[in-house]
Coordinates of C-alpha atoms in Angstrom, one line a residue:
X1 CA 96.5 -56.7 -13.6
X2 CA 98.2 -54.2 -11.5
X3 CA 95.1 -53.6 -9.4
X4 CA 94.5 -57.3 -9.0
X5 CA 98.1 -57.7 -7.7
X6 CA 97.6 -54.8 -5.3
X7 CA 94.4 -56.3 -4.0
X8 CA 96.0 -59.6 -3.3
X9 CA 98.9 -57.9 -1.5
X10 CA 96.5 -56.0 0.7
X11 CA 94.5 -59.2 1.6
X12 CA 97.8 -61.0 2.3
X13 CA 98.8 -58.3 4.7
X14 CA 95.4 -58.3 6.5
X15 CA 95.6 -62.1 6.7
X16 CA 99.0 -61.8 8.3
X17 CA 97.8 -59.3 10.9
X18 CA 94.7 -61.2 11.9
X19 CA 96.7 -64.5 12.1
X20 CA 99.1 -62.8 14.5
X21 CA 96.2 -61.5 16.6
X22 CA 94.4 -64.9 16.6
X23 CA 97.6 -66.6 17.7
X24 CA 98.5 -64.1 20.4
X25 CA 95.1 -64.4 22.2
X26 CA 94.3 -68.0 21.2
X27 CA 90.9 -67.3 19.8
X28 CA 90.5 -71.0 18.9
X29 CA 90.4 -72.0 22.5
X30 CA 88.1 -69.1 23.4
X31 CA 85.6 -70.3 20.8
X32 CA 85.8 -73.8 22.3
X33 CA 85.2 -72.4 25.8
X34 CA 82.1 -70.7 24.4
X35 CA 80.6 -73.8 23.0
X36 CA 81.7 -73.5 19.3
X37 CA 82.6 -76.9 17.9
X38 CA 82.7 -78.1 14.3
X39 CA 79.8 -80.2 13.1
X40 CA 81.7 -81.7 10.2
X41 CA 85.3 -81.3 8.8
X42 CA 85.5 -77.5 8.6
X43 CA 87.5 -76.0 11.5
X44 CA 85.4 -73.5 13.5
X45 CA 88.3 -71.1 13.8
X46 CA 88.7 -70.9 10.0
X47 CA 85.0 -70.0 9.6
X48 CA 85.2 -67.3 12.3
X49 CA 88.3 -65.9 10.7
X50 CA 86.7 -65.6 7.3
X51 CA 83.8 -63.7 8.8
X52 CA 86.2 -61.6 10.9
X53 CA 88.2 -60.4 7.8
X54 CA 85.3 -59.4 5.6
X55 CA 85.2 -55.8 6.8
X56 CA 88.9 -55.3 6.2
X57 CA 88.8 -56.6 2.6
X58 CA 85.6 -54.6 1.9
X59 CA 83.5 -57.5 1.0
X60 CA 80.2 -58.9 2.1
X61 CA 79.8 -62.6 2.7
X62 CA 78.0 -63.4 -0.5
X63 CA 80.7 -61.4 -2.5
X64 CA 83.5 -63.4 -0.8
X65 CA 81.6 -66.7 -1.5
X66 CA 81.2 -65.7 -5.2
X67 CA 84.8 -64.7 -5.6
X68 CA 86.1 -67.9 -4.0
X69 CA 89.8 -67.6 -3.4
X70 CA 90.6 -68.0 0.3
X71 CA 87.0 -68.9 1.2
X72 CA 87.1 -72.6 1.6
X73 CA 83.5 -73.4 2.8
X74 CA 80.1 -73.2 1.3
X75 CA 77.5 -70.7 2.4
X76 CA 75.5 -73.3 4.3
X77 CA 78.5 -73.9 6.6
X78 CA 78.7 -70.2 7.5
X79 CA 74.9 -70.0 8.1
X80 CA 74.9 -73.1 10.3
X81 CA 77.7 -71.5 12.3
X82 CA 75.9 -68.2 12.7
X83 CA 72.5 -69.7 13.5
X84 CA 73.8 -72.1 16.2
X85 CA 71.9 -71.8 19.5
X86 CA 74.7 -73.6 21.4
X87 CA 77.4 -70.9 21.0
X88 CA 77.6 -68.4 24.0
X89 CA 78.7 -65.3 22.1
X90 CA 78.5 -63.1 25.2
X91 CA 81.0 -65.4 26.9
X92 CA 83.3 -65.3 23.9
X93 CA 83.4 -61.5 23.9
X94 CA 84.0 -61.5 27.7
X95 CA 86.8 -64.0 27.6
X96 CA 88.5 -62.1 24.8
X97 CA 88.2 -58.9 26.7
X98 CA 89.6 -60.5 29.9
X99 CA 92.6 -61.9 28.0
X100 CA 93.4 -58.6 26.3
X101 CA 92.9 -56.5 29.4
X102 CA 94.6 -58.6 32.1
X103 CA 97.2 -60.0 29.8
X104 CA 98.3 -56.9 27.8
X105 CA 96.8 -53.6 29.1
X106 CA 96.9 -53.8 32.9
X107 CA 100.7 -54.4 32.9
X108 CA 101.0 -51.2 30.9
X109 CA 99.3 -49.0 33.6
X110 CA 100.2 -48.0 37.1
X111 CA 98.3 -49.7 40.0
X112 CA 97.1 -46.3 41.1
X113 CA 95.2 -45.6 37.9
X114 CA 91.4 -45.8 38.2
X115 CA 90.0 -48.2 35.6
X116 CA 86.3 -48.1 34.9
X117 CA 83.4 -50.0 33.5
X118 CA 81.2 -48.1 31.1
X119 CA 77.6 -49.0 30.3
X120 CA 75.6 -47.5 27.4
X121 CA 73.3 -48.5 24.6
X122 CA 72.8 -47.6 21.0
X123 CA 70.1 -48.3 18.4
X124 CA 70.6 -51.3 16.2
X125 CA 68.3 -50.5 13.2
X126 CA 66.5 -53.0 11.0
X127 CA 64.1 -50.5 9.5
X128 CA 63.7 -52.4 6.2
X129 CA 62.8 -55.7 7.9
X130 CA 59.5 -57.3 8.9
X131 CA 60.2 -60.9 9.8
X132 CA 63.3 -60.5 12.0
X133 CA 63.1 -62.5 15.2
X134 CA 62.1 -60.3 18.2
X135 CA 62.1 -57.2 16.0
X136 CA 60.6 -54.3 18.0
X137 CA 59.8 -50.6 18.1
X138 CA 62.7 -48.9 19.9
X139 CA 63.2 -45.2 20.6
X140 CA 66.1 -43.4 19.1
X141 CA 66.9 -40.6 21.6
X142 CA 69.3 -38.8 19.3
X143 CA 66.7 -38.3 16.5
X144 CA 63.6 -38.4 18.8
X145 CA 61.8 -41.0 16.7
X146 CA 60.8 -44.7 16.9
X147 CA 62.6 -47.1 14.6
X148 CA 62.4 -50.8 14.0
X149 CA 65.3 -52.7 15.5
X150 CA 66.9 -53.4 18.9
X151 CA 68.8 -51.6 21.6
X152 CA 72.4 -52.8 21.7
X153 CA 73.3 -52.7 25.4
X154 CA 77.1 -52.8 25.8
X155 CA 79.5 -53.1 28.8
X156 CA 83.0 -51.9 28.2
X157 CA 86.3 -51.6 30.2
X158 CA 88.6 -48.5 29.9
X159 CA 91.8 -47.3 31.4
X160 CA 91.3 -43.8 29.9
X161 CA 93.3 -44.6 26.7
X162 CA 91.9 -47.9 25.4
X163 CA 88.3 -49.1 25.4
X164 CA 87.6 -52.8 25.2
X165 CA 84.0 -54.1 24.8
X166 CA 83.3 -56.8 27.4
X167 CA 79.7 -57.9 26.7
X168 CA 76.5 -57.0 24.9
X169 CA 72.9 -57.8 24.6
X170 CA 70.5 -57.0 21.7
X171 CA 67.4 -55.8 23.7
X172 CA 64.0 -56.2 22.2
X173 CA 61.0 -54.4 23.7
X174 CA 59.8 -55.8 27.0
X175 CA 56.3 -54.9 25.9
X176 CA 54.9 -57.6 23.7
X177 CA 52.7 -55.2 21.8
X178 CA 55.8 -53.4 20.5
X179 CA 57.3 -56.5 19.0
X180 CA 56.7 -57.4 15.4
X181 CA 57.9 -61.0 15.8
X182 CA 58.2 -63.3 18.8
X183 CA 61.1 -65.6 19.5
X184 CA 61.2 -68.9 17.8
X185 CA 61.1 -72.1 19.9
X186 CA 64.5 -73.4 20.9
X187 CA 65.8 -75.9 23.4
X188 CA 65.5 -74.4 26.9
X189 CA 68.9 -75.9 27.8
X190 CA 70.7 -74.0 25.1
X191 CA 72.5 -70.6 25.2
X192 CA 70.1 -69.4 22.5
X193 CA 67.1 -69.8 24.9
X194 CA 68.8 -67.8 27.7
X195 CA 69.9 -65.2 25.2
X196 CA 66.3 -64.7 24.0
X197 CA 65.0 -64.5 27.6
X198 CA 67.5 -61.8 28.5
X199 CA 66.6 -59.9 25.4
X200 CA 62.9 -59.7 26.3
X201 CA 63.7 -58.4 29.8
X202 CA 64.5 -54.8 31.0
X203 CA 67.8 -53.0 30.4
X204 CA 68.7 -52.8 34.2
X205 CA 68.4 -56.6 34.5
X206 CA 70.6 -57.1 31.4
X207 CA 73.1 -54.5 32.7
X208 CA 73.5 -56.3 36.0
X209 CA 73.9 -59.6 34.3
X210 CA 76.8 -58.2 32.1
X211 CA 78.5 -56.6 35.1
X212 CA 78.3 -59.8 37.2
X213 CA 79.7 -61.8 34.3
X214 CA 82.6 -59.3 33.9
X215 CA 83.5 -59.5 37.6
X216 CA 83.3 -63.3 37.6
X217 CA 85.6 -63.5 34.6
X218 CA 88.3 -61.5 36.4
X219 CA 87.9 -58.0 35.0
X220 CA 88.4 -55.3 37.6
X221 CA 87.4 -51.7 37.7
X222 CA 87.0 -49.1 40.4
X223 CA 83.9 -47.3 39.1
X224 CA 80.9 -47.8 36.8
X225 CA 80.0 -44.9 34.5
X226 CA 76.7 -44.4 32.7
X227 CA 74.4 -41.6 31.6
X228 CA 71.1 -40.5 33.0
X229 CA 69.1 -43.3 31.2
X230 CA 70.6 -45.9 33.6
X231 CA 71.0 -43.8 36.8
X232 CA 68.0 -45.0 38.7
X233 CA 68.3 -45.6 42.5
X234 CA 67.8 -49.3 42.0
X235 CA 70.7 -49.6 39.6
X236 CA 73.0 -47.5 41.7
X237 CA 72.2 -49.5 44.9
X238 CA 72.6 -52.8 43.1
X239 CA 76.0 -51.9 41.8
X240 CA 77.0 -50.7 45.3
X241 CA 76.1 -54.2 46.6
X242 CA 78.7 -55.6 44.2
X243 CA 81.3 -53.2 45.8
X244 CA 81.4 -51.0 42.8
X245 CA 81.3 -47.2 43.0
X246 CA 79.2 -45.3 40.5
X247 CA 79.8 -42.0 38.7
X248 CA 76.7 -41.1 36.7
X249 CA 74.8 -38.2 35.3
X250 CA 71.4 -38.0 36.9
X251 CA 68.1 -36.6 35.6
X252 CA 66.8 -33.3 36.8
X253 CA 63.5 -34.8 37.8
X254 CA 61.1 -34.4 40.7
X255 CA 60.5 -38.2 41.0
X256 CA 63.9 -39.0 42.6
X257 CA 64.5 -37.4 46.1
X258 CA 67.7 -37.2 48.1
X259 CA 68.0 -36.7 51.9
X260 CA 69.7 -33.3 52.2
X261 CA 69.9 -31.4 55.5
X262 CA 67.1 -33.5 57.0
X263 CA 64.7 -33.0 54.1
X264 CA 63.9 -35.2 51.0
X265 CA 64.5 -33.0 48.0
X266 CA 65.0 -33.4 44.2
X267 CA 68.2 -32.1 42.7
X268 CA 66.4 -29.1 41.2
X269 CA 65.4 -27.8 44.7
X270 CA 68.9 -28.6 46.2
X271 CA 70.4 -26.5 43.4
X272 CA 67.9 -23.7 43.9
X273 CA 68.3 -23.2 47.6
X274 CA 72.2 -23.3 47.8
X275 CA 74.6 -20.5 46.9
X276 CA 76.7 -21.1 43.8
X277 CA 80.4 -20.8 43.5
X278 CA 81.6 -17.5 42.2
X279 CA 84.3 -16.8 39.6
X280 CA 85.3 -19.2 36.9
X281 CA 85.0 -22.5 38.7
X282 CA 84.3 -25.5 36.6
X283 CA 81.5 -26.6 38.8
X284 CA 78.7 -24.5 40.4
X285 CA 77.9 -26.5 43.4
X286 CA 78.9 -29.6 45.3
X287 CA 76.8 -31.2 48.1
X288 CA 76.8 -34.4 50.1
X289 CA 73.4 -36.1 50.4
X290 CA 71.9 -39.6 50.8
X291 CA 70.1 -41.7 48.2
X292 CA 68.0 -44.3 50.1
X293 CA 70.6 -44.3 53.0
X294 CA 73.5 -44.5 50.5
X295 CA 75.9 -41.5 50.9
X296 CA 76.5 -39.7 47.6
X297 CA 78.1 -36.6 46.3
X298 CA 76.2 -34.4 43.9
X299 CA 78.3 -32.1 41.6
X300 CA 76.5 -29.5 39.6
X301 CA 78.6 -28.6 36.5
X302 CA 78.5 -25.2 35.0
X303 CA 77.1 -24.6 31.5
X304 CA 79.2 -21.6 30.2
X305 CA 77.1 -21.3 27.0
X306 CA 73.7 -21.0 28.8
X307 CA 73.9 -19.9 32.4
X308 CA 70.5 -21.3 33.4
X309 CA 71.5 -24.8 32.3
X310 CA 73.6 -27.3 34.3
X311 CA 74.4 -31.0 34.5
X312 CA 74.3 -33.0 37.7
X313 CA 76.9 -35.7 38.3
X314 CA 76.5 -38.3 41.1
X315 CA 79.3 -40.1 42.8
X316 CA 79.0 -42.8 45.4
X317 CA 82.6 -42.2 46.5
X318 CA 82.6 -39.1 48.6
X319 CA 86.4 -39.2 48.9
X320 CA 86.7 -38.0 45.3
X321 CA 87.1 -34.3 44.7
X322 CA 84.8 -32.5 42.4
X323 CA 87.4 -32.1 39.7
X324 CA 88.1 -35.9 39.9
X325 CA 84.4 -36.7 39.5
X326 CA 84.3 -34.6 36.3
X327 CA 87.5 -36.0 35.0
X328 CA 86.5 -39.7 35.6
X329 CA 83.1 -39.2 34.0
X330 CA 84.9 -37.8 30.9
X331 CA 86.1 -41.4 30.3
X332 CA 82.6 -42.4 29.3
X333 CA 83.1 -40.6 26.0
X334 CA 85.1 -43.6 24.7
X335 CA 82.0 -45.8 24.4
X336 CA 80.5 -43.1 22.1
X337 CA 83.6 -43.3 19.9
X338 CA 83.3 -47.1 20.0
X339 CA 79.7 -47.1 18.7
X340 CA 80.6 -44.6 16.0
X341 CA 83.5 -46.7 14.8
X342 CA 81.5 -50.0 14.8
X343 CA 78.6 -48.5 12.8
X344 CA 80.6 -46.4 10.4
X345 CA 83.7 -48.5 9.7
X346 CA 83.1 -52.1 11.0
X347 CA 79.6 -52.5 9.5
X348 CA 77.8 -53.2 12.7
X349 CA 74.2 -52.6 11.4
X350 CA 74.8 -53.2 7.7
X351 CA 76.6 -56.5 7.4
X352 CA 74.1 -58.9 8.8
X353 CA 70.6 -59.2 7.1
X354 CA 69.6 -62.4 8.7
X355 CA 66.2 -62.8 10.4
X356 CA 67.7 -65.1 13.1
X357 CA 68.4 -63.6 16.5
X358 CA 71.3 -66.0 17.0
X359 CA 72.9 -64.8 13.7
X360 CA 72.6 -61.1 14.7
X361 CA 74.2 -61.8 18.1
X362 CA 77.0 -63.7 16.4
X363 CA 77.7 -60.8 14.1
X364 CA 77.8 -58.3 17.0
X365 CA 80.5 -60.5 18.6
X366 CA 82.4 -60.6 15.4
X367 CA 82.3 -56.8 15.0
X368 CA 83.4 -56.4 18.7
X369 CA 86.3 -58.7 18.1
X370 CA 87.4 -56.6 15.1
X371 CA 87.3 -53.5 17.3
X372 CA 89.3 -55.3 20.1
X373 CA 92.0 -56.1 17.5
X374 CA 92.1 -52.5 16.3
X375 CA 92.2 -51.1 19.8
X376 CA 95.1 -53.5 20.7
X377 CA 97.1 -52.6 17.6
X378 CA 96.6 -48.9 18.3
X379 CA 97.8 -49.3 21.8
X380 CA 100.9 -51.1 20.5
X381 CA 101.6 -48.2 18.2
X382 CA 101.2 -45.3 20.6
X383 CA 102.4 -46.8 23.9
X384 CA 106.2 -47.0 24.2
X385 CA 106.0 -49.5 27.0
X386 CA 105.0 -52.2 24.6
X387 CA 108.4 -52.1 22.9
X388 CA 110.0 -54.4 25.4
X389 CA 111.5 -54.6 28.9
X390 CA 114.3 -52.2 28.1
X391 CA 111.9 -49.4 27.1
X392 CA 109.4 -50.5 29.7
X393 CA 111.9 -49.5 32.4
X394 CA 112.5 -46.0 31.1
X395 CA 109.2 -44.9 29.6
X396 CA 106.3 -43.3 31.3
X397 CA 102.8 -44.7 30.9
X398 CA 100.3 -42.9 28.7
X399 CA 98.6 -40.0 30.4
X400 CA 95.1 -40.4 31.8
X401 CA 92.3 -38.2 30.6
X402 CA 92.7 -34.6 32.0
X403 CA 90.1 -32.4 33.6
X404 CA 90.3 -30.0 30.6
X405 CA 89.6 -32.9 28.2
X406 CA 86.7 -34.1 30.3
X407 CA 85.3 -30.5 30.5
X408 CA 85.6 -30.2 26.7
X409 CA 83.5 -33.4 26.2
X410 CA 80.8 -32.0 28.5
X411 CA 80.8 -28.7 26.5
X412 CA 80.3 -30.8 23.3
X413 CA 77.3 -32.5 24.9
X414 CA 75.9 -29.0 25.8
X415 CA 76.5 -27.8 22.2
X416 CA 74.5 -30.6 20.8
X417 CA 71.8 -30.0 23.4
X418 CA 71.5 -26.3 22.7
X419 CA 71.6 -26.8 19.0
X420 CA 68.8 -29.3 19.2
X421 CA 66.5 -27.4 21.6
X422 CA 67.0 -23.9 20.2
X423 CA 67.5 -24.8 16.5
X424 CA 70.7 -22.9 16.3
X425 CA 73.0 -23.1 13.3
X426 CA 76.6 -24.0 13.5
X427 CA 77.6 -20.4 12.8
X428 CA 75.5 -19.2 15.8
X429 CA 77.1 -21.8 18.1
X430 CA 80.6 -20.6 16.8
X431 CA 79.7 -17.0 17.6
X432 CA 78.6 -18.0 21.1
X433 CA 81.9 -19.8 21.6
X434 CA 83.9 -16.8 20.5
X435 CA 82.1 -14.6 23.0
X436 CA 82.8 -17.2 25.7
X437 CA 86.5 -17.4 24.8
X438 CA 86.9 -13.6 24.7
X439 CA 85.7 -13.4 28.3
X440 CA 88.5 -15.7 29.5
X441 CA 92.0 -14.6 30.7
X442 CA 94.5 -14.3 28.0
X443 CA 96.7 -17.3 28.9
X444 CA 93.8 -19.7 29.1
X445 CA 92.2 -18.3 26.0
X446 CA 95.4 -18.8 24.0
X447 CA 95.8 -22.4 25.2
X448 CA 92.2 -23.2 24.4
X449 CA 92.5 -21.8 20.9
X450 CA 95.8 -23.7 20.4
X451 CA 94.2 -27.0 21.5
X452 CA 91.2 -26.3 19.2

C-alpha cells in the first residue's frame, strides 16, 4: 500500500507540473491553430495531455488504458487523434517554440547575444517493422550500416544555454527502390498529404521549408549551424538569400572548389599551399575565399591528437574572428544532446509502434513538446533572472558558450573519429591525451585537469 500511495503522489506532482506548463503557454489554443479539433465529446487538450504524460509516469499507452485511473478515453479515441491527417504537427511544434522563445527566453538574454538555428538529423529506427508507411532503408553514419526507418530532420533554436526544437520531418528515402512501403492515399487538401510529399523529397528541400517556416513564425537567429552533411553550396547560397549567415563544417573533398587568389581550388589544396600558424594557436590557418561569388572565411582547426588531421569551418560572415567562428560552431553540440535525451529518456523511437506515418509524426511532436517543457523548467531553475523583476535588475545573464568549451567539443569529435578509424581502445586515447596535456604550459594544464 505504501508503494501505491507513493506512485499516486508522484503522478499528482507530474500532473501539477504539466498543468502549469500547458496553462502558461496555452497549448489548447496552439492545438486549435494546428487544426486539432474534437470529433466527439472528448476534449483534444485532454487527449494530448494524457499522451504527453506517459513518459513521465513510465507507462506505455496500452498500460495506461489497462490501468484506467486518470485515463478517461477509450483506445480508439487516442488512435483517431494520432492518425488524423488534418492536424499540422510541424506547425504545432513551431508555434510552441515561438511562444517559449519569444515569450520567455529572449527577454532573459542581452540583445547583443548571437542566437542560432541548428539543423541536423538522426536515425529513427523501425528495424522490426515491415508494413510501416514509407518505411525505407536509411544509412546510419555513426554505425556505418543501413537500417530500416527514417531520418528525423530537425530544426532547433539556441541561445547557447537552452535548445528548443522548432520543427521536424521524418524523411523517407527519395529513391522509391529503397522504400518498403509507399504512402497511403489521402486527401490532397490535407496536411497529411503535404507531410508525405515533403517526406519523399530531399533533405535540403525539407531543411529550407523548416527554416522558412521558422522565420515566418517570428523566430530570429543570426546564424544557421550544421555539419558537413548539409554544407553544400546550394544550401549555403539558399540560406544567404534568406539573409541568414552560415557557420558550417565542410567536407575535405575535391568536388567543391573555392575562388582563392584567382584560382579555383578545393580546401585540401588551399590548406597544402599556405603556411600554418606556429605555436599553440587553436587554429592552423584562416583564409578568405569565394564560394560561387559568395565571400566566405575558411578556418582550418588544429587536431592536437593527430597532427595530419584537421577540420574546416566555413563562415559567410567575414567580420567574425577565427575564435568567434569556433565558439559559435560549438553551440551545435546542443542538438546532439537533444537527440540523446529524446531517444534515451523520452522514448522517441520506442513509444510509437504504429504503422501510420501520421501517428509517427504526432508522436515526434509529443516528444518534442516534452523536451521543451524540460528545457524551460531547467532554465527557470538555473537562470536567476527568472526570479522576478527585483532579481532581473541585479543579476547577470547566463554566460554564453566559451571558446574553451567549443574547442573541447571539437576534441571530443576527433576522439570519436580517431577511435573509429584506428580502432584504438579508451586506454590508448587516454594515454594520448596525457601526452598532449604534459606538453602544455603548467597553468593551462592545471586548468584543463581541473575542468576535466
